[in-house]
GROMACS .gro file of C-alpha atoms in nm:
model
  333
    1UNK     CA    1 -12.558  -6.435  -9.804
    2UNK     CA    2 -12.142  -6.433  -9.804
    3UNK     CA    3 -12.168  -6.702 -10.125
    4UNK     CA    4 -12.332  -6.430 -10.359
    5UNK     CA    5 -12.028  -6.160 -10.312
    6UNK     CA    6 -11.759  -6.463 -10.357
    7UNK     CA    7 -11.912  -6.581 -10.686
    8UNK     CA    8 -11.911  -6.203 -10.805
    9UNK     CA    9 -11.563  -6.186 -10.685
   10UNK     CA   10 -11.467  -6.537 -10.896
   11UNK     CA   11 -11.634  -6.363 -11.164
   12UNK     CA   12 -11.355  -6.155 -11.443
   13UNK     CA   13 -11.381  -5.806 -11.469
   14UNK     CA   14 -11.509  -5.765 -11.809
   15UNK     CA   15 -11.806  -6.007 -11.715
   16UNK     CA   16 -12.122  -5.818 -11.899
   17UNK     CA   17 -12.406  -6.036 -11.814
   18UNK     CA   18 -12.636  -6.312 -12.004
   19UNK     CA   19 -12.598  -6.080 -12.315
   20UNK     CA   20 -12.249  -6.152 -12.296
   21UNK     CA   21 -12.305  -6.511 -12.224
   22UNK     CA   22 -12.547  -6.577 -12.527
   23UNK     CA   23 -12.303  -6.373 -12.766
   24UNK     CA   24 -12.069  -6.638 -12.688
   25UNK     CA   25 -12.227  -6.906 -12.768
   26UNK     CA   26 -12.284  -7.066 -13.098
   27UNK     CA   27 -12.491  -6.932 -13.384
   28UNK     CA   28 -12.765  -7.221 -13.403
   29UNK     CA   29 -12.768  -7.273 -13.039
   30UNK     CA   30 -12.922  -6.861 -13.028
   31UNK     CA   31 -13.153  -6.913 -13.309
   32UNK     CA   32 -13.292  -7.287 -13.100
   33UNK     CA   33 -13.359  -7.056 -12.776
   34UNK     CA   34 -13.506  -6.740 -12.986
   35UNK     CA   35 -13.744  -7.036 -13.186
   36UNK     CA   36 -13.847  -7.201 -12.816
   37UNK     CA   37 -13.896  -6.877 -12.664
   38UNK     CA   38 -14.127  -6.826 -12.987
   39UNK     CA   39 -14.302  -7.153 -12.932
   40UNK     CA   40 -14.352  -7.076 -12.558
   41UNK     CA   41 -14.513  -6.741 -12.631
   42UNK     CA   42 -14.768  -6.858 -12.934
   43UNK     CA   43 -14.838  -7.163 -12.691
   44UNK     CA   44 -14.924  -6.913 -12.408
   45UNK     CA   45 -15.147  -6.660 -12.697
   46UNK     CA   46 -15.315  -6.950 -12.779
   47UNK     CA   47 -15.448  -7.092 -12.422
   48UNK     CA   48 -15.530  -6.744 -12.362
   49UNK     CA   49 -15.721  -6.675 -12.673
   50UNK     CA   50 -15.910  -7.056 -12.633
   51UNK     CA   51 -15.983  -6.973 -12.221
   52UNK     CA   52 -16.181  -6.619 -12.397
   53UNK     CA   53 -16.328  -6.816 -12.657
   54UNK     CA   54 -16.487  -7.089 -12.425
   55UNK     CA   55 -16.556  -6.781 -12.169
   56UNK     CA   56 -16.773  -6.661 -12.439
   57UNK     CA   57 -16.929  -6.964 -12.528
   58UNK     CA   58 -17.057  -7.005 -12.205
   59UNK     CA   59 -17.174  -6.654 -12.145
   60UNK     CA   60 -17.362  -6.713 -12.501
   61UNK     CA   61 -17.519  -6.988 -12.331
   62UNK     CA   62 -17.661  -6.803 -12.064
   63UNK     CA   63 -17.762  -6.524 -12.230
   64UNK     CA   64 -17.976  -6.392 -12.521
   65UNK     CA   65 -17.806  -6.147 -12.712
   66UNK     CA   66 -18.049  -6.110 -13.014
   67UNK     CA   67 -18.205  -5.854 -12.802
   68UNK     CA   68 -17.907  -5.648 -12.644
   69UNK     CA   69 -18.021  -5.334 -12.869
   70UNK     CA   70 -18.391  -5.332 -12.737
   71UNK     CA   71 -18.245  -5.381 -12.367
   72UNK     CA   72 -17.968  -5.074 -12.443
   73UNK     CA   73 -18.256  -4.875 -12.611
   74UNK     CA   74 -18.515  -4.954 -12.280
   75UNK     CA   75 -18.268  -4.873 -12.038
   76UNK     CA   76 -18.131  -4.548 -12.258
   77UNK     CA   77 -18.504  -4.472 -12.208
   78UNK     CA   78 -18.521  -4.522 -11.804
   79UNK     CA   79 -18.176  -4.310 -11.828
   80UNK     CA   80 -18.345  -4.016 -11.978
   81UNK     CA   81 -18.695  -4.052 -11.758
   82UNK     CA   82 -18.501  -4.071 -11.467
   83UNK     CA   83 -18.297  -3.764 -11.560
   84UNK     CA   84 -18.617  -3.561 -11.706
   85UNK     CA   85 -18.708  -3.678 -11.312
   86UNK     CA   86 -18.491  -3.603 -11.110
   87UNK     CA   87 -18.451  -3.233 -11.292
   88UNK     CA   88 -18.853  -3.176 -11.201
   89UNK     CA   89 -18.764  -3.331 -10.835
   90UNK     CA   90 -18.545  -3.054 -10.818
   91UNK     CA   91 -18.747  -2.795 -10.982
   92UNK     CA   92 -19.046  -2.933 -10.699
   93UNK     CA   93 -18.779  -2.977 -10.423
   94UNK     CA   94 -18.731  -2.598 -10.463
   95UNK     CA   95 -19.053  -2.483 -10.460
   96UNK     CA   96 -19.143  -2.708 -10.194
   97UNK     CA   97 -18.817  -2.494  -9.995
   98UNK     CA   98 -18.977  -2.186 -10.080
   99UNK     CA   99 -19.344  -2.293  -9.964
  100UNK     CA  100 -19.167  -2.381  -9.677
  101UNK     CA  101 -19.049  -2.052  -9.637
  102UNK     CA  102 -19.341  -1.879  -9.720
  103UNK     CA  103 -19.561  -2.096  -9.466
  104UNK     CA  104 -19.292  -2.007  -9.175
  105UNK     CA  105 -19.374  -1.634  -9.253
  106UNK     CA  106 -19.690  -1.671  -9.237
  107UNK     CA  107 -19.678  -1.860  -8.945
  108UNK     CA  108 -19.503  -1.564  -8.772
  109UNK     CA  109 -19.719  -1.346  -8.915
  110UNK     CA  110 -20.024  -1.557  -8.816
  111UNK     CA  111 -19.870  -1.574  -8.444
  112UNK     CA  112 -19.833  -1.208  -8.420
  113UNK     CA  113 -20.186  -1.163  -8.565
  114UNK     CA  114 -20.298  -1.427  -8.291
  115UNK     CA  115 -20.101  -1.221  -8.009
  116UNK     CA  116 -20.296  -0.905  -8.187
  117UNK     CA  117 -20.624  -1.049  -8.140
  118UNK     CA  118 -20.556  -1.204  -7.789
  119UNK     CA  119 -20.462  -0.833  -7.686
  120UNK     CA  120 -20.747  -0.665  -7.816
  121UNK     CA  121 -20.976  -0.956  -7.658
  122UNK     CA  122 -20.812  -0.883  -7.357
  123UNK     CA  123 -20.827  -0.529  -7.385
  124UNK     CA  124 -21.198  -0.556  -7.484
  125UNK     CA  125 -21.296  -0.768  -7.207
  126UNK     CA  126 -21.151  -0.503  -6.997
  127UNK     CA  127 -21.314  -0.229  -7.134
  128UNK     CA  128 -21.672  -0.445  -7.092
  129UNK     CA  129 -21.649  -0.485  -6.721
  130UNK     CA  130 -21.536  -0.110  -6.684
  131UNK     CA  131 -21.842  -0.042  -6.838
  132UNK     CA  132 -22.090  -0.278  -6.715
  133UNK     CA  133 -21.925  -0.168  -6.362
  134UNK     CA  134 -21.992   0.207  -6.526
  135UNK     CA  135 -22.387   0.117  -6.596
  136UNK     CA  136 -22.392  -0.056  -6.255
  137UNK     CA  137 -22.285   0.227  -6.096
  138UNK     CA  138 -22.476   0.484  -6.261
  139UNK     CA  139 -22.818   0.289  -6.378
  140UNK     CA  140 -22.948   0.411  -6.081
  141UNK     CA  141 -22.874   0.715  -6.079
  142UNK     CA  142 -22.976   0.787  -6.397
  143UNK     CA  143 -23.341   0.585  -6.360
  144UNK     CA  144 -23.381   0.820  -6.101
  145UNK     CA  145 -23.306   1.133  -6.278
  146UNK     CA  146 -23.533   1.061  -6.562
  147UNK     CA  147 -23.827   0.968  -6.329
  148UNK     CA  148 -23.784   1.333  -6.171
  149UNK     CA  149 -23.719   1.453  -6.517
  150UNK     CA  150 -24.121   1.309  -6.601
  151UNK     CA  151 -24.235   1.451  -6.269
  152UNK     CA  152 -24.085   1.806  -6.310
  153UNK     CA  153 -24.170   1.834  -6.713
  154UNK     CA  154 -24.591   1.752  -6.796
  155UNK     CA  155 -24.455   1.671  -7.177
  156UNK     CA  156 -24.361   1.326  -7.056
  157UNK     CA  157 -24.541   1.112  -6.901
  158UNK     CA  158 -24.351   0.848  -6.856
  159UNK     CA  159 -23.892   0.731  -6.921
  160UNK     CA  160 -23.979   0.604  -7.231
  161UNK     CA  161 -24.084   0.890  -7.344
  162UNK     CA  162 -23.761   1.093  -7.219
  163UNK     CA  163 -23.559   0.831  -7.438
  164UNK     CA  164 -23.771   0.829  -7.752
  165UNK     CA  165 -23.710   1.183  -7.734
  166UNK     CA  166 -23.350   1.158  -7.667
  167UNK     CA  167 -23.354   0.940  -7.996
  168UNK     CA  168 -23.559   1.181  -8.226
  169UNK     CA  169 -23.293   1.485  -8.084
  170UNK     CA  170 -22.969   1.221  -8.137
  171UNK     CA  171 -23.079   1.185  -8.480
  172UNK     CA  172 -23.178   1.550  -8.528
  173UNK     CA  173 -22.792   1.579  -8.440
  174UNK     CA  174 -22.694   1.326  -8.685
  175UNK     CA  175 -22.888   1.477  -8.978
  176UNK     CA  176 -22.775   1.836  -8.910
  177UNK     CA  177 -22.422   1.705  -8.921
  178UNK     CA  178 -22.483   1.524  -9.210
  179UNK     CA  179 -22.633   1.835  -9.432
  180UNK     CA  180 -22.332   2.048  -9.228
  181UNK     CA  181 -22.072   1.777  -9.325
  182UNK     CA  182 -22.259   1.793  -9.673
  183UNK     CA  183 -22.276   2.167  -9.725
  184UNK     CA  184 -21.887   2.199  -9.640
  185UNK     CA  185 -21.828   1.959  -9.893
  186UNK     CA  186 -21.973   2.154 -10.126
  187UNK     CA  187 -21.802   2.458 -10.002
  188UNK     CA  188 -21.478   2.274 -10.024
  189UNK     CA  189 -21.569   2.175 -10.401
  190UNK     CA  190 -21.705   2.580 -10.456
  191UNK     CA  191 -21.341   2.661 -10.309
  192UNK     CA  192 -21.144   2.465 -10.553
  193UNK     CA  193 -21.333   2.597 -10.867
  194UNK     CA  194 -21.297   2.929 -10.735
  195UNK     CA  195 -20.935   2.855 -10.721
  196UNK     CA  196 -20.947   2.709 -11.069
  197UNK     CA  197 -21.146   2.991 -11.221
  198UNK     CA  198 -20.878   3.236 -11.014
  199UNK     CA  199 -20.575   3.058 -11.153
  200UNK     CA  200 -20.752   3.072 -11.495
  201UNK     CA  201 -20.781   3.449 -11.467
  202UNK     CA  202 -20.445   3.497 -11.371
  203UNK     CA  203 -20.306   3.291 -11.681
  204UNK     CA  204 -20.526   3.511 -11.849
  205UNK     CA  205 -20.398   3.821 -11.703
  206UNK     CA  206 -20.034   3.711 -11.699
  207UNK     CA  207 -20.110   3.656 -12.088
  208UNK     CA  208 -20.278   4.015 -12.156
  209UNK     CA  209 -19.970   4.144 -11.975
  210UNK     CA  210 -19.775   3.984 -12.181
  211UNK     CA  211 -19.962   4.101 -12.470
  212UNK     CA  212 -19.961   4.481 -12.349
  213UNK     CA  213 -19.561   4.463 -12.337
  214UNK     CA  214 -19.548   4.325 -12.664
  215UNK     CA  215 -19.810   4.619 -12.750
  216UNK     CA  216 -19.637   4.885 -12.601
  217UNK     CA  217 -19.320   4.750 -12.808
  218UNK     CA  218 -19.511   4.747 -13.140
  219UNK     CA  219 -19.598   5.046 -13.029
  220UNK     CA  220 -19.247   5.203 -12.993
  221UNK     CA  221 -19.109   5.102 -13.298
  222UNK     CA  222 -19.399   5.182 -13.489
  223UNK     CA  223 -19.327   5.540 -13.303
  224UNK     CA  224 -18.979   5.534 -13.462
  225UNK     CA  225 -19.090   5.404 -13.770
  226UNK     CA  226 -19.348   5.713 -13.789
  227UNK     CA  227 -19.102   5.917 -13.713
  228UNK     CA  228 -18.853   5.780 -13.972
  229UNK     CA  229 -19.134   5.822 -14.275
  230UNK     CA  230 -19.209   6.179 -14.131
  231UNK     CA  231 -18.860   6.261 -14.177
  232UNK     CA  232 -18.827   6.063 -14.537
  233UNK     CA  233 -19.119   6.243 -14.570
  234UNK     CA  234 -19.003   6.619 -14.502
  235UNK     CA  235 -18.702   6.557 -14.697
  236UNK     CA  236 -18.928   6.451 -14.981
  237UNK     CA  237 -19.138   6.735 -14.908
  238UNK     CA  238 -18.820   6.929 -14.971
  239UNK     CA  239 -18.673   6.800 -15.212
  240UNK     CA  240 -19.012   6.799 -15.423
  241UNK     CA  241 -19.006   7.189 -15.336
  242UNK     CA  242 -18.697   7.233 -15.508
  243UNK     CA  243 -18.757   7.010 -15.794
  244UNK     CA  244 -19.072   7.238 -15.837
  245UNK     CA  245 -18.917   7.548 -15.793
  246UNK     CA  246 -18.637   7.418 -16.071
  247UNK     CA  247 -18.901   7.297 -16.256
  248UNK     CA  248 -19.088   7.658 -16.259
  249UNK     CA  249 -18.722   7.770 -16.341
  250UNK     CA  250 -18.686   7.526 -16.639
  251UNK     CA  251 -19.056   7.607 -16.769
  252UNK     CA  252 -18.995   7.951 -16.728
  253UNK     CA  253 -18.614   7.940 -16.888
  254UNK     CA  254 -18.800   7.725 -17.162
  255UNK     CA  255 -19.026   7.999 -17.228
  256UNK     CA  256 -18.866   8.285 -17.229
  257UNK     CA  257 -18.573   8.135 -17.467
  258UNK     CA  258 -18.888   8.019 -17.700
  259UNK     CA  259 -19.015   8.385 -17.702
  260UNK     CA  260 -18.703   8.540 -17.769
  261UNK     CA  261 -18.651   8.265 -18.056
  262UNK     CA  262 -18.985   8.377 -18.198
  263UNK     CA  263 -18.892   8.716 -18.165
  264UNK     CA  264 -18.590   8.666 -18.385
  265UNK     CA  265 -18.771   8.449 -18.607
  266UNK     CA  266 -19.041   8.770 -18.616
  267UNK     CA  267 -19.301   8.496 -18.496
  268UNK     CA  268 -19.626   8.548 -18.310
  269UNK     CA  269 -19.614   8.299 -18.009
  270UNK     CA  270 -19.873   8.035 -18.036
  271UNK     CA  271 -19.764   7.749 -17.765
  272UNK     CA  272 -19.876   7.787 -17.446
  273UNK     CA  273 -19.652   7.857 -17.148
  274UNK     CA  274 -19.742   7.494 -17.003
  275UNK     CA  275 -19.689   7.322 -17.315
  276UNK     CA  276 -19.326   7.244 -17.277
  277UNK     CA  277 -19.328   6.963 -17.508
  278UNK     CA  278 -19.410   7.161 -17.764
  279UNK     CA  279 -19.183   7.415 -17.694
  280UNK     CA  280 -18.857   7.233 -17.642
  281UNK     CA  281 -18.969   7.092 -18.024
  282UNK     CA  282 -18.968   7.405 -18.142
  283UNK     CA  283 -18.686   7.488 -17.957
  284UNK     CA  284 -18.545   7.219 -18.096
  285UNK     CA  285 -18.616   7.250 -18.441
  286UNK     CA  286 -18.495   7.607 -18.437
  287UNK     CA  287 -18.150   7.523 -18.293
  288UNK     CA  288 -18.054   7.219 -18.574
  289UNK     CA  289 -18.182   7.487 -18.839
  290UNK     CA  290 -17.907   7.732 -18.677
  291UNK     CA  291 -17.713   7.471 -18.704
  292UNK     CA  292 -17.759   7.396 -19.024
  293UNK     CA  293 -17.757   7.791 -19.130
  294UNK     CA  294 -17.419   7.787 -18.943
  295UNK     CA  295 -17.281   7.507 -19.100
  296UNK     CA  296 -17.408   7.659 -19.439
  297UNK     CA  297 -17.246   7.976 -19.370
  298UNK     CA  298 -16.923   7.879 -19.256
  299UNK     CA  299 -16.880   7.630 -19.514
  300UNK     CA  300 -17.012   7.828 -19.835
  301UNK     CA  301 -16.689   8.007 -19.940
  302UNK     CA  302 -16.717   8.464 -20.001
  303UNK     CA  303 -16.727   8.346 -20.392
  304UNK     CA  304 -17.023   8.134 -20.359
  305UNK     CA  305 -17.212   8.373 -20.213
  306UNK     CA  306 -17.238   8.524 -20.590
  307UNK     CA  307 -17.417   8.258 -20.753
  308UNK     CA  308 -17.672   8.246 -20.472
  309UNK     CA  309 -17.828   8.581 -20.586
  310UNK     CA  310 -18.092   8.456 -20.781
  311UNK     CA  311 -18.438   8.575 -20.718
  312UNK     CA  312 -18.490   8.215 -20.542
  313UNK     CA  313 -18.268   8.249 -20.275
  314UNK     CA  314 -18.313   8.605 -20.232
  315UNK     CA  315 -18.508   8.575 -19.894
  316UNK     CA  316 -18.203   8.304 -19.769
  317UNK     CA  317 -17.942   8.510 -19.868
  318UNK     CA  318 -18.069   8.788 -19.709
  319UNK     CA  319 -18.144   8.579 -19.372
  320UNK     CA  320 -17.806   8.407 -19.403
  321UNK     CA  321 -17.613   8.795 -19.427
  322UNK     CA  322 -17.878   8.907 -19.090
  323UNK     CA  323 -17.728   8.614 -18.892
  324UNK     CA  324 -17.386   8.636 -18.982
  325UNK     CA  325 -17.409   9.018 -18.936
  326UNK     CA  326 -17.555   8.918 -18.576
  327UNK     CA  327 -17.256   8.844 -18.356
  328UNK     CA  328 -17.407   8.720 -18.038
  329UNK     CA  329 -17.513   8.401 -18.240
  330UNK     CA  330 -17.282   8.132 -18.135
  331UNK     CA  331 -17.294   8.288 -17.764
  332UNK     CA  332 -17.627   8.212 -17.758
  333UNK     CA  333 -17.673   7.896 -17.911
   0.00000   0.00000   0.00000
């Protein structure tokens, strides 16, 4: 152990190890090692590559491999039936849990219907010997109160008797209850009808109440409406009044201004006073022939008037000088 320090102490300090070493040898001497340490590793490739080979050779020897694919395709198959498997063992393994379940319920519930029926045995059981002690106690007693029952009555003759007609009055009982139990069903089924038909009535009467609000509201605007035509109505009323009274006035103004033309004209009135038509013609007429006259008159110069005196225009002339002598004229047309 004290030699290995003393040869790294003889070593010199710029010592870098076998890298060192091998720089400083020769160039061939480098390339001889590099080419062994070649050889050596082929050498060692090789034996391991021939030990595989002749591994193989002798596995081919024991086996047959011509049918590897049917053997991976088999046990792919076994792979997938034992999965499909063990997926329904599951499936089955809980089911199974919860029939296990189930079955422990209804073992409890079995045992409790067991304790149930044990009680009710008991109970039962105790209930027969109170009774037969009952029917011991009182057979007697009643035997002999139906034998005095035969000797104190002459309809029976005998206990038998006294029972059957116990049993003919029992179901005497049992019928009567039966028609009473029937006859208050039918009262109960007669009570809801009558409720029916009562809650009919009163949708019916809630309805007609309805329908007498919605009267008596019809009825109060067609109040106002009434009311609202009687006064359109007076003030029609009215206002016909006064058209008629201003159409009196107009038939009357129409006739008296068609007199008083005929009058000036020196006609005899022939239209009758309700013949306005015709008179507002005539009126008519007559005021474009003033016109005309006027318009005549007022353009026809003083030295025309001259050559109009001809024996034609005699009766013109002379009703042309009356109407410009009149001087009202234009007031009044």
């Amino acid at each position: 152990m004290e030699s290995m320090p003393e040869e790294r102490r003889l070593l010199p300090a710029d010592y870098r190890g076998l890298e060192a070493e091998l720089e400083t040898l020769p160039y061939n001497t480098i390339i001889k090692l590099y080419h062994a340490h070649q050889c050596q590793r082929q050498a060692q490739r090789e034996s391991i590559i021939k030990n595989i080979d002749e591994q193989k050779e002798a596995i081919y020897q024991f086996m047959d491999w011509s049918k590897m694919c049917s053997h991976k395709t088999a046990l792919r198959k076994l792979f997938q039936n034992s999965h499909q498997a063990i997926k329904e063992a599951r499936a089955s393994l809980t089911r199974f849990h919860e029939k296990i379940k189930e079955s422990k319920h209804q073992q409890v519930a079995l045992i409790k219907e067991i304790e149930d029926i044990r009680r009710d045995i008991n109970t039962s059981s105790a209930t027969k010997n109170k009774l037969e002690q009952y029917v011991n106690k009182y057979s007697e007693t009643y035997t002999f109160f139906l034998e005095n029952v035969t000797h104190l009555d002459q309809d029976f003759n005998s206990v038998q008797e006294v029972l059957n007609r116990y049993e003919a009055l029992e179901n005497s009982r049992v019928e009567c209850s039966t028609i009473l139990r029937d006859e208050l069903d039918e009262s109960i089924e007669l009570k809801k009808e009558m409720l029916k038909i009562v809650e009919e009535k009163s949708t019916v009467l809630r309805k007609l109440d309805n329908s007498l609000v919605m009267l008596q509201i019809r009825q109060k605007q067609v109040k106002e409406h009434m009311m609202h035509w009687e006064h359109n109505l007076e003030r029609i009323r009215i206002r016909m009044s006064a058209t008629i009274q201003e159409s009196q006035e107009l038939t009357n103004g129409c006739y008296d201004l068609y007199i008083n033309m005929c009058r000036r004209k020196k006609m005899t009135p022939t239209i009758n006073i309700d013949d306005i038509e015709n008179q507002l013609k005539f009126i008519q007429k007559t005021i474009l022939f003033y016109k005309d006259v006027i318009r005549i008159a007022t353009s026809v110069r003083q030295d025309q008037l001259l050559i109009l005196k001809s024996k034609q225009h005699k009766k013109k002339i002379s009703m042309i000088k009356n109407l410009l002598d009149a001087p009202n004229l234009k007031e009044s047309i």
